[in-house]
Each structure stands twice: as C-alpha cells, then as structure tokens.
Amino acid sequence: MGKISILGVNFDAISKTEAVECAMARIREGKKGYVVTPNSEIVYMARSDAQLKRLLNAAALVLPDGIGIVHAAKILKKPLTEKVAGIEFAADLVGELAKEGRSLFLFGAKPGIAEKAAQNLKKQHPGLIITGCRDGYFKNDAEAIHDINAAGHSDVILVCLGAPKQEVFMKAHLDELNGTLLCGLGGSLDVYAGAVERAPDFYVDHGLEWFYRLKKEPWRAKRMTALPKFLLTVMKSKVTGKEDK
C-alpha cells in the first residue's frame, strides 16, 4: 500500500475495496488505530495547523475523500487509485462487520440521530451488533469516553463530530476507548439516519457532490472557497517544487 503526499498530508493510494479489507484485517488482529478521510478543506486547514497535520498522518488509514484530492493528485502527477468517500467506505465496512457478527458503536450528531441511524443499519444488516449510541453533545471528553466504554468492547466506533474535532478526539483517546478501529466520518450519521439526503448518483459519479450540497445549503458557499484556494496552492507547490512538510 503506497502513500502519496499532498501538501504534507500522506494519503493511502488505495481503492475502497482495499481500504475495507485493510480495516477488517486490523479488526481481526485486534490492532487499534483510527481512520481519517480528509477532503480538500481539511488538507488546506492542515497547512496552518501542525497538530492537525501530525494527527492526520498518524492515522492507520488516510483516505482521499473528495474530488479535490483526486484532482490535486493528478496535478502533482501522483495519481491516486480512486476517490474513497468516507461514507461509502463506512457503509461497506459495516456490511463486512455484519457478515462476521461484529460490533459497532455510533458516536456523534444531534440527540436521537445516532439511534435512528442504528435502527436503519440494523434493518440493512441483521447480523450487525450495535453496542450503543451517543450524541455529539458533551461537556468534556471524559463524559463521552465513559458512555462509550460503558457499552463494552466495539470492533468499530464511528466518530462523527465534524473535522477537526473528531480527529483530535480520536488521536487523543485512542488508547482509552474500548474499541479497535475508530473512524472519523463527519456528518455520515445524519445520512444513515435519513435526516440528510446524500447527492444523487449523477452528482457523485461526476465529482459534483459539492455543487449539489451548495444548492441545498447555500450557507456553505464561504467554506467552499477552500477548494479553489487548495487547488491553486497545489499548482504553486508543483511550480516551485516546495511542498508543506
């Protein structure tokens, strides 16, 4: 499994199928770790946040979530195998967990969302064991850790707190949490719960998911300016031959 660096973030050049296989191998071995799925906004943020960059690069899997990352890799002539959207990786991973009768904890989102997501996932995957749910609103990390651990051991914990909060939480508490693999997945629980609709296949297949989200949530316009800034920075790094370390 090769690595490619984009502005100092080291992505795994890996397909979604290979990523799921790698994750399952760690789970079977009981090898603790965490998975991150940075998009262009997060990579751009990491340029000025050394802590964020370090914890991204310390992950067991760094998956290229977003068409911006794929375009950047092409610009740098470091092609990735494919885009690996976190929500799709997790969906396939949950399917594999269910086949083996393994366990999952859902952590994050607004109150009630994780429980609804759990119901939907159980319907889709009857063999899946849901150890518990916990919303993303807590006074301190110790409170959340206690609630997660009280459910017993979980093969996978989906940590959906939004970036970079979820990445900081996973890195800081990996050893304390009673789980094998932690996966940072942003707003995925809202989609699994049916509270948020994911972009139709046409937009996903053509790298226009960002455009669909912008139409649905125009307030995101300011945040999405990170994409052109990110690509311009990548092009500059190619011309100068200097990449963030």
PDB file of C-alpha atoms in Angstrom:
ATOM      1  CA  MET A   1       0.000   0.000   0.000  1.00  0.00           C
ATOM      2  CA  GLY A   2       1.698   3.171  -1.212  1.00  0.00           C
ATOM      3  CA  LYS A   3       1.481   6.693   0.152  1.00  0.00           C
ATOM      4  CA  ILE A   4       1.342   9.985  -1.729  1.00  0.00           C
ATOM      5  CA  SER A   5       1.843  13.388  -0.153  1.00  0.00           C
ATOM      6  CA  ILE A   6      -0.471  16.287  -0.937  1.00  0.00           C
ATOM      7  CA  LEU A   7       0.603  19.486   0.815  1.00  0.00           C
ATOM      8  CA  GLY A   8       2.209  17.377   3.509  1.00  0.00           C
ATOM      9  CA  VAL A   9      -0.751  15.057   4.177  1.00  0.00           C
ATOM     10  CA  ASN A  10       0.148  11.462   3.350  1.00  0.00           C
ATOM     11  CA  PHE A  11      -2.757   9.718   1.636  1.00  0.00           C
ATOM     12  CA  ASP A  12      -3.035   5.988   1.083  1.00  0.00           C
ATOM     13  CA  ALA A  13      -3.121   5.209  -2.647  1.00  0.00           C
ATOM     14  CA  ILE A  14      -5.780   2.592  -2.189  1.00  0.00           C
ATOM     15  CA  SER A  15      -9.176   1.569  -3.549  1.00  0.00           C
ATOM     16  CA  LYS A  16     -12.309   1.492  -1.410  1.00  0.00           C
ATOM     17  CA  THR A  17     -12.313  -2.318  -1.509  1.00  0.00           C
ATOM     18  CA  GLU A  18      -8.678  -2.447  -0.405  1.00  0.00           C
ATOM     19  CA  ALA A  19      -9.362   0.080   2.366  1.00  0.00           C
ATOM     20  CA  VAL A  20     -12.188  -2.065   3.745  1.00  0.00           C
ATOM     21  CA  GLU A  21     -10.005  -5.191   3.553  1.00  0.00           C
ATOM     22  CA  CYS A  22      -7.207  -3.384   5.390  1.00  0.00           C
ATOM     23  CA  ALA A  23      -9.616  -2.174   8.072  1.00  0.00           C
ATOM     24  CA  MET A  24     -11.081  -5.659   8.579  1.00  0.00           C
ATOM     25  CA  ALA A  25      -7.606  -7.170   8.857  1.00  0.00           C
ATOM     26  CA  ARG A  26      -6.779  -4.744  11.695  1.00  0.00           C
ATOM     27  CA  ILE A  27     -10.061  -5.543  13.416  1.00  0.00           C
ATOM     28  CA  ARG A  28      -9.481  -9.306  13.244  1.00  0.00           C
ATOM     29  CA  GLU A  29      -5.989  -8.835  14.672  1.00  0.00           C
ATOM     30  CA  GLY A  30      -7.285  -6.537  17.425  1.00  0.00           C
ATOM     31  CA  LYS A  31      -4.860  -3.870  16.238  1.00  0.00           C
ATOM     32  CA  LYS A  32      -6.056  -0.479  17.449  1.00  0.00           C
ATOM     33  CA  GLY A  33      -5.998   2.524  15.147  1.00  0.00           C
ATOM     34  CA  TYR A  34      -8.075   5.276  13.602  1.00  0.00           C
ATOM     35  CA  VAL A  35      -9.171   6.205  10.098  1.00  0.00           C
ATOM     36  CA  VAL A  36      -9.343   9.743   8.694  1.00  0.00           C
ATOM     37  CA  THR A  37     -10.991  10.895   5.487  1.00  0.00           C
ATOM     38  CA  PRO A  38      -9.618  14.373   4.695  1.00  0.00           C
ATOM     39  CA  ASN A  39     -11.100  16.435   1.894  1.00  0.00           C
ATOM     40  CA  SER A  40      -9.502  19.495   0.305  1.00  0.00           C
ATOM     41  CA  GLU A  41     -10.839  21.801   3.031  1.00  0.00           C
ATOM     42  CA  ILE A  42      -9.178  19.748   5.777  1.00  0.00           C
ATOM     43  CA  VAL A  43      -5.862  19.477   3.909  1.00  0.00           C
ATOM     44  CA  TYR A  44      -5.877  23.229   3.334  1.00  0.00           C
ATOM     45  CA  MET A  45      -6.610  23.752   7.040  1.00  0.00           C
ATOM     46  CA  ALA A  46      -3.713  21.457   7.961  1.00  0.00           C
ATOM     47  CA  ARG A  47      -1.251  23.758   6.164  1.00  0.00           C
ATOM     48  CA  SER A  48      -1.504  26.206   9.068  1.00  0.00           C
ATOM     49  CA  ASP A  49      -2.260  23.652  11.798  1.00  0.00           C
ATOM     50  CA  ALA A  50       0.767  21.478  12.535  1.00  0.00           C
ATOM     51  CA  GLN A  51      -1.113  19.446  15.152  1.00  0.00           C
ATOM     52  CA  LEU A  52      -3.861  18.574  12.683  1.00  0.00           C
ATOM     53  CA  LYS A  53      -1.335  17.529  10.056  1.00  0.00           C
ATOM     54  CA  ARG A  54       0.501  15.296  12.536  1.00  0.00           C
ATOM     55  CA  LEU A  55      -2.625  13.511  13.694  1.00  0.00           C
ATOM     56  CA  LEU A  56      -3.843  13.019  10.108  1.00  0.00           C
ATOM     57  CA  ASN A  57      -0.539  11.413   9.199  1.00  0.00           C
ATOM     58  CA  ALA A  58      -0.592   9.237  12.326  1.00  0.00           C
ATOM     59  CA  ALA A  59      -3.821   7.511  11.225  1.00  0.00           C
ATOM     60  CA  ALA A  60      -3.924   3.846  10.272  1.00  0.00           C
ATOM     61  CA  LEU A  61      -5.693   4.844   7.036  1.00  0.00           C
ATOM     62  CA  VAL A  62      -5.752   8.260   5.352  1.00  0.00           C
ATOM     63  CA  LEU A  63      -8.472   8.072   2.704  1.00  0.00           C
ATOM     64  CA  PRO A  64      -8.906  10.640  -0.108  1.00  0.00           C
ATOM     65  CA  ASP A  65     -12.444  11.914   0.452  1.00  0.00           C
ATOM     66  CA  GLY A  66     -13.396  14.363  -2.263  1.00  0.00           C
ATOM     67  CA  ILE A  67     -12.810  15.114  -5.910  1.00  0.00           C
ATOM     68  CA  GLY A  68     -10.481  17.973  -4.960  1.00  0.00           C
ATOM     69  CA  ILE A  69      -7.938  15.499  -3.561  1.00  0.00           C
ATOM     70  CA  VAL A  70      -8.109  13.397  -6.721  1.00  0.00           C
ATOM     71  CA  HIS A  71      -7.573  16.472  -8.927  1.00  0.00           C
ATOM     72  CA  ALA A  72      -4.656  17.571  -6.749  1.00  0.00           C
ATOM     73  CA  ALA A  73      -3.014  14.167  -7.129  1.00  0.00           C
ATOM     74  CA  LYS A  74      -3.323  14.422 -10.916  1.00  0.00           C
ATOM     75  CA  ILE A  75      -1.841  17.923 -10.918  1.00  0.00           C
ATOM     76  CA  LEU A  76       1.137  16.642  -8.931  1.00  0.00           C
ATOM     77  CA  LYS A  77       1.353  13.539 -11.181  1.00  0.00           C
ATOM     78  CA  LYS A  78       0.868  11.347  -8.122  1.00  0.00           C
ATOM     79  CA  PRO A  79      -2.374   9.652  -9.166  1.00  0.00           C
ATOM     80  CA  LEU A  80      -4.482   8.030  -6.509  1.00  0.00           C
ATOM     81  CA  THR A  81      -6.253   4.736  -7.139  1.00  0.00           C
ATOM     82  CA  GLU A  82      -9.662   6.400  -6.718  1.00  0.00           C
ATOM     83  CA  LYS A  83     -11.674   8.722  -4.530  1.00  0.00           C
ATOM     84  CA  VAL A  84     -12.674   6.919  -1.328  1.00  0.00           C
ATOM     85  CA  ALA A  85     -15.611   8.742   0.222  1.00  0.00           C
ATOM     86  CA  GLY A  86     -15.758   8.155   3.958  1.00  0.00           C
ATOM     87  CA  ILE A  87     -19.485   7.467   3.964  1.00  0.00           C
ATOM     88  CA  GLU A  88     -19.091   4.798   1.255  1.00  0.00           C
ATOM     89  CA  PHE A  89     -16.080   3.214   2.965  1.00  0.00           C
ATOM     90  CA  ALA A  90     -18.036   3.007   6.222  1.00  0.00           C
ATOM     91  CA  ALA A  91     -21.117   1.554   4.525  1.00  0.00           C
ATOM     92  CA  ASP A  92     -19.057  -1.277   3.060  1.00  0.00           C
ATOM     93  CA  LEU A  93     -17.176  -1.753   6.328  1.00  0.00           C
ATOM     94  CA  VAL A  94     -20.460  -2.091   8.242  1.00  0.00           C
ATOM     95  CA  GLY A  95     -21.550  -4.737   5.744  1.00  0.00           C
ATOM     96  CA  GLU A  96     -18.386  -6.738   6.437  1.00  0.00           C
ATOM     97  CA  LEU A  97     -18.851  -6.349  10.202  1.00  0.00           C
ATOM     98  CA  ALA A  98     -22.354  -7.757   9.879  1.00  0.00           C
ATOM     99  CA  LYS A  99     -21.150 -10.778   7.910  1.00  0.00           C
ATOM    100  CA  GLU A 100     -18.846 -11.684  10.796  1.00  0.00           C
ATOM    101  CA  GLY A 101     -21.296 -10.778  13.579  1.00  0.00           C
ATOM    102  CA  ARG A 102     -19.065  -7.934  14.771  1.00  0.00           C
ATOM    103  CA  SER A 103     -19.911  -4.820  16.743  1.00  0.00           C
ATOM    104  CA  LEU A 104     -20.344  -1.109  16.103  1.00  0.00           C
ATOM    105  CA  PHE A 105     -20.795   1.984  18.292  1.00  0.00           C
ATOM    106  CA  LEU A 106     -22.265   5.187  16.843  1.00  0.00           C
ATOM    107  CA  PHE A 107     -20.972   8.444  18.317  1.00  0.00           C
ATOM    108  CA  GLY A 108     -21.895  11.945  17.222  1.00  0.00           C
ATOM    109  CA  ALA A 109     -24.570  14.150  15.642  1.00  0.00           C
ATOM    110  CA  LYS A 110     -27.608  15.664  17.373  1.00  0.00           C
ATOM    111  CA  PRO A 111     -29.576  13.774  20.035  1.00  0.00           C
ATOM    112  CA  GLY A 112     -31.628  10.969  18.503  1.00  0.00           C
ATOM    113  CA  ILE A 113     -29.741  10.836  15.192  1.00  0.00           C
ATOM    114  CA  ALA A 114     -27.345   8.033  16.165  1.00  0.00           C
ATOM    115  CA  GLU A 115     -30.262   5.918  17.426  1.00  0.00           C
ATOM    116  CA  LYS A 116     -32.164   6.363  14.165  1.00  0.00           C
ATOM    117  CA  ALA A 117     -29.023   5.539  12.183  1.00  0.00           C
ATOM    118  CA  ALA A 118     -28.612   2.403  14.295  1.00  0.00           C
ATOM    119  CA  GLN A 119     -32.167   1.303  13.502  1.00  0.00           C
ATOM    120  CA  ASN A 120     -31.620   1.774   9.774  1.00  0.00           C
ATOM    121  CA  LEU A 121     -28.271  -0.018   9.782  1.00  0.00           C
ATOM    122  CA  LYS A 122     -29.738  -2.969  11.691  1.00  0.00           C
ATOM    123  CA  LYS A 123     -32.522  -3.268   9.127  1.00  0.00           C
ATOM    124  CA  GLN A 124     -29.972  -3.331   6.319  1.00  0.00           C
ATOM    125  CA  HIS A 125     -27.566  -5.637   8.173  1.00  0.00           C
ATOM    126  CA  PRO A 126     -29.358  -8.002  10.592  1.00  0.00           C
ATOM    127  CA  GLY A 127     -26.082  -9.636  11.618  1.00  0.00           C
ATOM    128  CA  LEU A 128     -24.639  -6.349  12.876  1.00  0.00           C
ATOM    129  CA  ILE A 129     -24.253  -5.863  16.639  1.00  0.00           C
ATOM    130  CA  ILE A 130     -24.867  -2.268  17.764  1.00  0.00           C
ATOM    131  CA  THR A 131     -23.215  -1.897  21.152  1.00  0.00           C
ATOM    132  CA  GLY A 132     -24.589   1.588  21.741  1.00  0.00           C
ATOM    133  CA  CYS A 133     -25.125   5.182  20.639  1.00  0.00           C
ATOM    134  CA  ARG A 134     -24.037   8.534  21.985  1.00  0.00           C
ATOM    135  CA  ASP A 135     -24.792  12.011  20.610  1.00  0.00           C
ATOM    136  CA  GLY A 136     -22.048  14.522  19.951  1.00  0.00           C
ATOM    137  CA  TYR A 137     -23.015  16.965  22.699  1.00  0.00           C
ATOM    138  CA  PHE A 138     -20.951  16.599  25.858  1.00  0.00           C
ATOM    139  CA  LYS A 139     -19.384  18.854  28.461  1.00  0.00           C
ATOM    140  CA  ASN A 140     -15.984  17.183  28.410  1.00  0.00           C
ATOM    141  CA  ASP A 141     -14.227  14.289  26.714  1.00  0.00           C
ATOM    142  CA  ALA A 142     -14.239  12.164  29.876  1.00  0.00           C
ATOM    143  CA  GLU A 143     -18.040  12.131  29.866  1.00  0.00           C
ATOM    144  CA  ALA A 144     -18.157  10.857  26.278  1.00  0.00           C
ATOM    145  CA  ILE A 145     -15.420   8.283  26.879  1.00  0.00           C
ATOM    146  CA  HIS A 146     -17.289   6.923  29.899  1.00  0.00           C
ATOM    147  CA  ASP A 147     -20.517   6.499  27.927  1.00  0.00           C
ATOM    148  CA  ILE A 148     -18.779   4.788  25.012  1.00  0.00           C
ATOM    149  CA  ASN A 149     -16.814   2.399  27.224  1.00  0.00           C
ATOM    150  CA  ALA A 150     -19.871   1.553  29.312  1.00  0.00           C
ATOM    151  CA  ALA A 151     -21.292  -0.205  26.240  1.00  0.00           C
ATOM    152  CA  GLY A 152     -18.442  -2.725  26.291  1.00  0.00           C
ATOM    153  CA  HIS A 153     -15.998  -3.516  23.535  1.00  0.00           C
ATOM    154  CA  SER A 154     -16.807  -2.361  19.994  1.00  0.00           C
ATOM    155  CA  ASP A 155     -14.932  -3.549  16.921  1.00  0.00           C
ATOM    156  CA  VAL A 156     -15.591  -0.168  15.276  1.00  0.00           C
ATOM    157  CA  ILE A 157     -16.554   3.211  16.695  1.00  0.00           C
ATOM    158  CA  LEU A 158     -17.879   5.738  14.197  1.00  0.00           C
ATOM    159  CA  VAL A 159     -16.809   9.162  15.469  1.00  0.00           C
ATOM    160  CA  CYS A 160     -18.955  11.806  13.773  1.00  0.00           C
ATOM    161  CA  LEU A 161     -18.107  15.125  15.427  1.00  0.00           C
ATOM    162  CA  GLY A 162     -17.003  17.072  12.359  1.00  0.00           C
ATOM    163  CA  ALA A 163     -13.442  17.989  11.457  1.00  0.00           C
ATOM    164  CA  PRO A 164     -11.061  18.686  13.064  1.00  0.00           C
ATOM    165  CA  LYS A 165     -12.802  17.909  16.393  1.00  0.00           C
ATOM    166  CA  GLN A 166     -13.257  14.219  15.578  1.00  0.00           C
ATOM    167  CA  GLU A 167      -9.629  13.774  14.505  1.00  0.00           C
ATOM    168  CA  VAL A 168      -8.358  15.438  17.686  1.00  0.00           C
ATOM    169  CA  PHE A 169     -10.685  13.261  19.801  1.00  0.00           C
ATOM    170  CA  MET A 170      -9.629  10.001  18.122  1.00  0.00           C
ATOM    171  CA  LYS A 171      -5.915  10.701  18.379  1.00  0.00           C
ATOM    172  CA  ALA A 172      -6.109  11.873  21.990  1.00  0.00           C
ATOM    173  CA  HIS A 173      -8.240   8.999  23.291  1.00  0.00           C
ATOM    174  CA  LEU A 174      -7.435   6.010  21.077  1.00  0.00           C
ATOM    175  CA  ASP A 175      -5.875   4.050  23.926  1.00  0.00           C
ATOM    176  CA  GLU A 176      -8.624   4.923  26.421  1.00  0.00           C
ATOM    177  CA  LEU A 177     -11.574   3.916  24.259  1.00  0.00           C
ATOM    178  CA  ASN A 178     -12.836   0.341  24.399  1.00  0.00           C
ATOM    179  CA  GLY A 179     -12.793  -0.155  20.639  1.00  0.00           C
ATOM    180  CA  THR A 180     -10.434  -1.467  17.983  1.00  0.00           C
ATOM    181  CA  LEU A 181     -10.908   0.859  14.999  1.00  0.00           C
ATOM    182  CA  LEU A 182     -12.133   4.450  15.206  1.00  0.00           C
ATOM    183  CA  CYS A 183     -13.445   6.078  12.025  1.00  0.00           C
ATOM    184  CA  GLY A 184     -13.903   9.846  11.676  1.00  0.00           C
ATOM    185  CA  LEU A 185     -16.909  10.368   9.417  1.00  0.00           C
ATOM    186  CA  GLY A 186     -18.241  13.915   9.814  1.00  0.00           C
ATOM    187  CA  GLY A 187     -21.950  14.094   9.057  1.00  0.00           C
ATOM    188  CA  SER A 188     -22.398  10.472   7.965  1.00  0.00           C
ATOM    189  CA  LEU A 189     -24.760   9.592  10.810  1.00  0.00           C
ATOM    190  CA  ASP A 190     -27.241  12.171   9.512  1.00  0.00           C
ATOM    191  CA  VAL A 191     -27.248  10.398   6.163  1.00  0.00           C
ATOM    192  CA  TYR A 192     -27.560   6.911   7.697  1.00  0.00           C
ATOM    193  CA  ALA A 193     -30.435   8.225   9.826  1.00  0.00           C
ATOM    194  CA  GLY A 194     -32.203   9.666   6.800  1.00  0.00           C
ATOM    195  CA  ALA A 195     -32.062  13.185   8.251  1.00  0.00           C
ATOM    196  CA  VAL A 196     -29.877  14.417   5.371  1.00  0.00           C
ATOM    197  CA  GLU A 197     -30.115  13.291   1.766  1.00  0.00           C
ATOM    198  CA  ARG A 198     -26.864  12.463   0.007  1.00  0.00           C
ATOM    199  CA  ALA A 199     -26.352  13.754  -3.516  1.00  0.00           C
ATOM    200  CA  PRO A 200     -27.880  11.638  -6.310  1.00  0.00           C
ATOM    201  CA  ASP A 201     -25.551   9.251  -8.152  1.00  0.00           C
ATOM    202  CA  PHE A 202     -25.139  11.624 -11.105  1.00  0.00           C
ATOM    203  CA  TYR A 203     -23.522  14.285  -8.921  1.00  0.00           C
ATOM    204  CA  VAL A 204     -21.393  11.742  -7.043  1.00  0.00           C
ATOM    205  CA  ASP A 205     -20.209   9.989 -10.209  1.00  0.00           C
ATOM    206  CA  HIS A 206     -19.242  13.268 -11.897  1.00  0.00           C
ATOM    207  CA  GLY A 207     -17.446  14.801  -8.935  1.00  0.00           C
ATOM    208  CA  LEU A 208     -20.200  17.361  -8.384  1.00  0.00           C
ATOM    209  CA  GLU A 209     -21.357  16.364  -4.932  1.00  0.00           C
ATOM    210  CA  TRP A 210     -20.026  19.661  -3.613  1.00  0.00           C
ATOM    211  CA  PHE A 211     -22.280  21.529  -6.104  1.00  0.00           C
ATOM    212  CA  TYR A 212     -25.345  19.590  -5.003  1.00  0.00           C
ATOM    213  CA  ARG A 213     -24.627  20.371  -1.360  1.00  0.00           C
ATOM    214  CA  LEU A 214     -24.127  24.039  -2.226  1.00  0.00           C
ATOM    215  CA  LYS A 215     -27.548  24.141  -3.909  1.00  0.00           C
ATOM    216  CA  LYS A 216     -29.146  22.534  -0.869  1.00  0.00           C
ATOM    217  CA  GLU A 217     -27.135  24.511   1.695  1.00  0.00           C
ATOM    218  CA  PRO A 218     -26.096  27.870   0.177  1.00  0.00           C
ATOM    219  CA  TRP A 219     -24.682  28.945   3.537  1.00  0.00           C
ATOM    220  CA  ARG A 220     -21.744  26.633   2.742  1.00  0.00           C
ATOM    221  CA  ALA A 221     -20.557  28.981  -0.029  1.00  0.00           C
ATOM    222  CA  LYS A 222     -17.897  30.656   2.115  1.00  0.00           C
ATOM    223  CA  ARG A 223     -16.496  27.298   3.287  1.00  0.00           C
ATOM    224  CA  MET A 224     -16.336  26.007  -0.268  1.00  0.00           C
ATOM    225  CA  THR A 225     -13.928  28.752  -1.303  1.00  0.00           C
ATOM    226  CA  ALA A 226     -11.332  26.459   0.276  1.00  0.00           C
ATOM    227  CA  LEU A 227     -11.462  24.211  -2.813  1.00  0.00           C
ATOM    228  CA  PRO A 228     -10.116  26.714  -5.384  1.00  0.00           C
ATOM    229  CA  LYS A 229      -7.611  28.018  -2.820  1.00  0.00           C
ATOM    230  CA  PHE A 230      -6.471  24.453  -2.197  1.00  0.00           C
ATOM    231  CA  LEU A 231      -6.007  23.671  -5.905  1.00  0.00           C
ATOM    232  CA  LEU A 232      -4.154  26.944  -6.515  1.00  0.00           C
ATOM    233  CA  THR A 233      -1.823  26.117  -3.634  1.00  0.00           C
ATOM    234  CA  VAL A 234      -1.222  22.644  -5.080  1.00  0.00           C
ATOM    235  CA  MET A 235      -0.380  24.132  -8.502  1.00  0.00           C
ATOM    236  CA  LYS A 236       2.000  26.604  -6.858  1.00  0.00           C
ATOM    237  CA  SER A 237       3.722  23.768  -4.976  1.00  0.00           C
ATOM    238  CA  LYS A 238       4.220  21.944  -8.270  1.00  0.00           C
ATOM    239  CA  VAL A 239       5.788  25.002  -9.930  1.00  0.00           C
ATOM    240  CA  THR A 240       8.065  25.837  -7.010  1.00  0.00           C
ATOM    241  CA  GLY A 241       8.837  22.233  -6.128  1.00  0.00           C
ATOM    242  CA  LYS A 242       8.233  23.090  -2.486  1.00  0.00           C
ATOM    243  CA  GLU A 243       5.583  21.193  -0.522  1.00  0.00           C
ATOM    244  CA  ASP A 244       4.460  21.816   3.024  1.00  0.00           C
ATOM    245  CA  LYS A 245       6.179  19.470   5.459  1.00  0.00           C
TER     246      LYS A 245
END
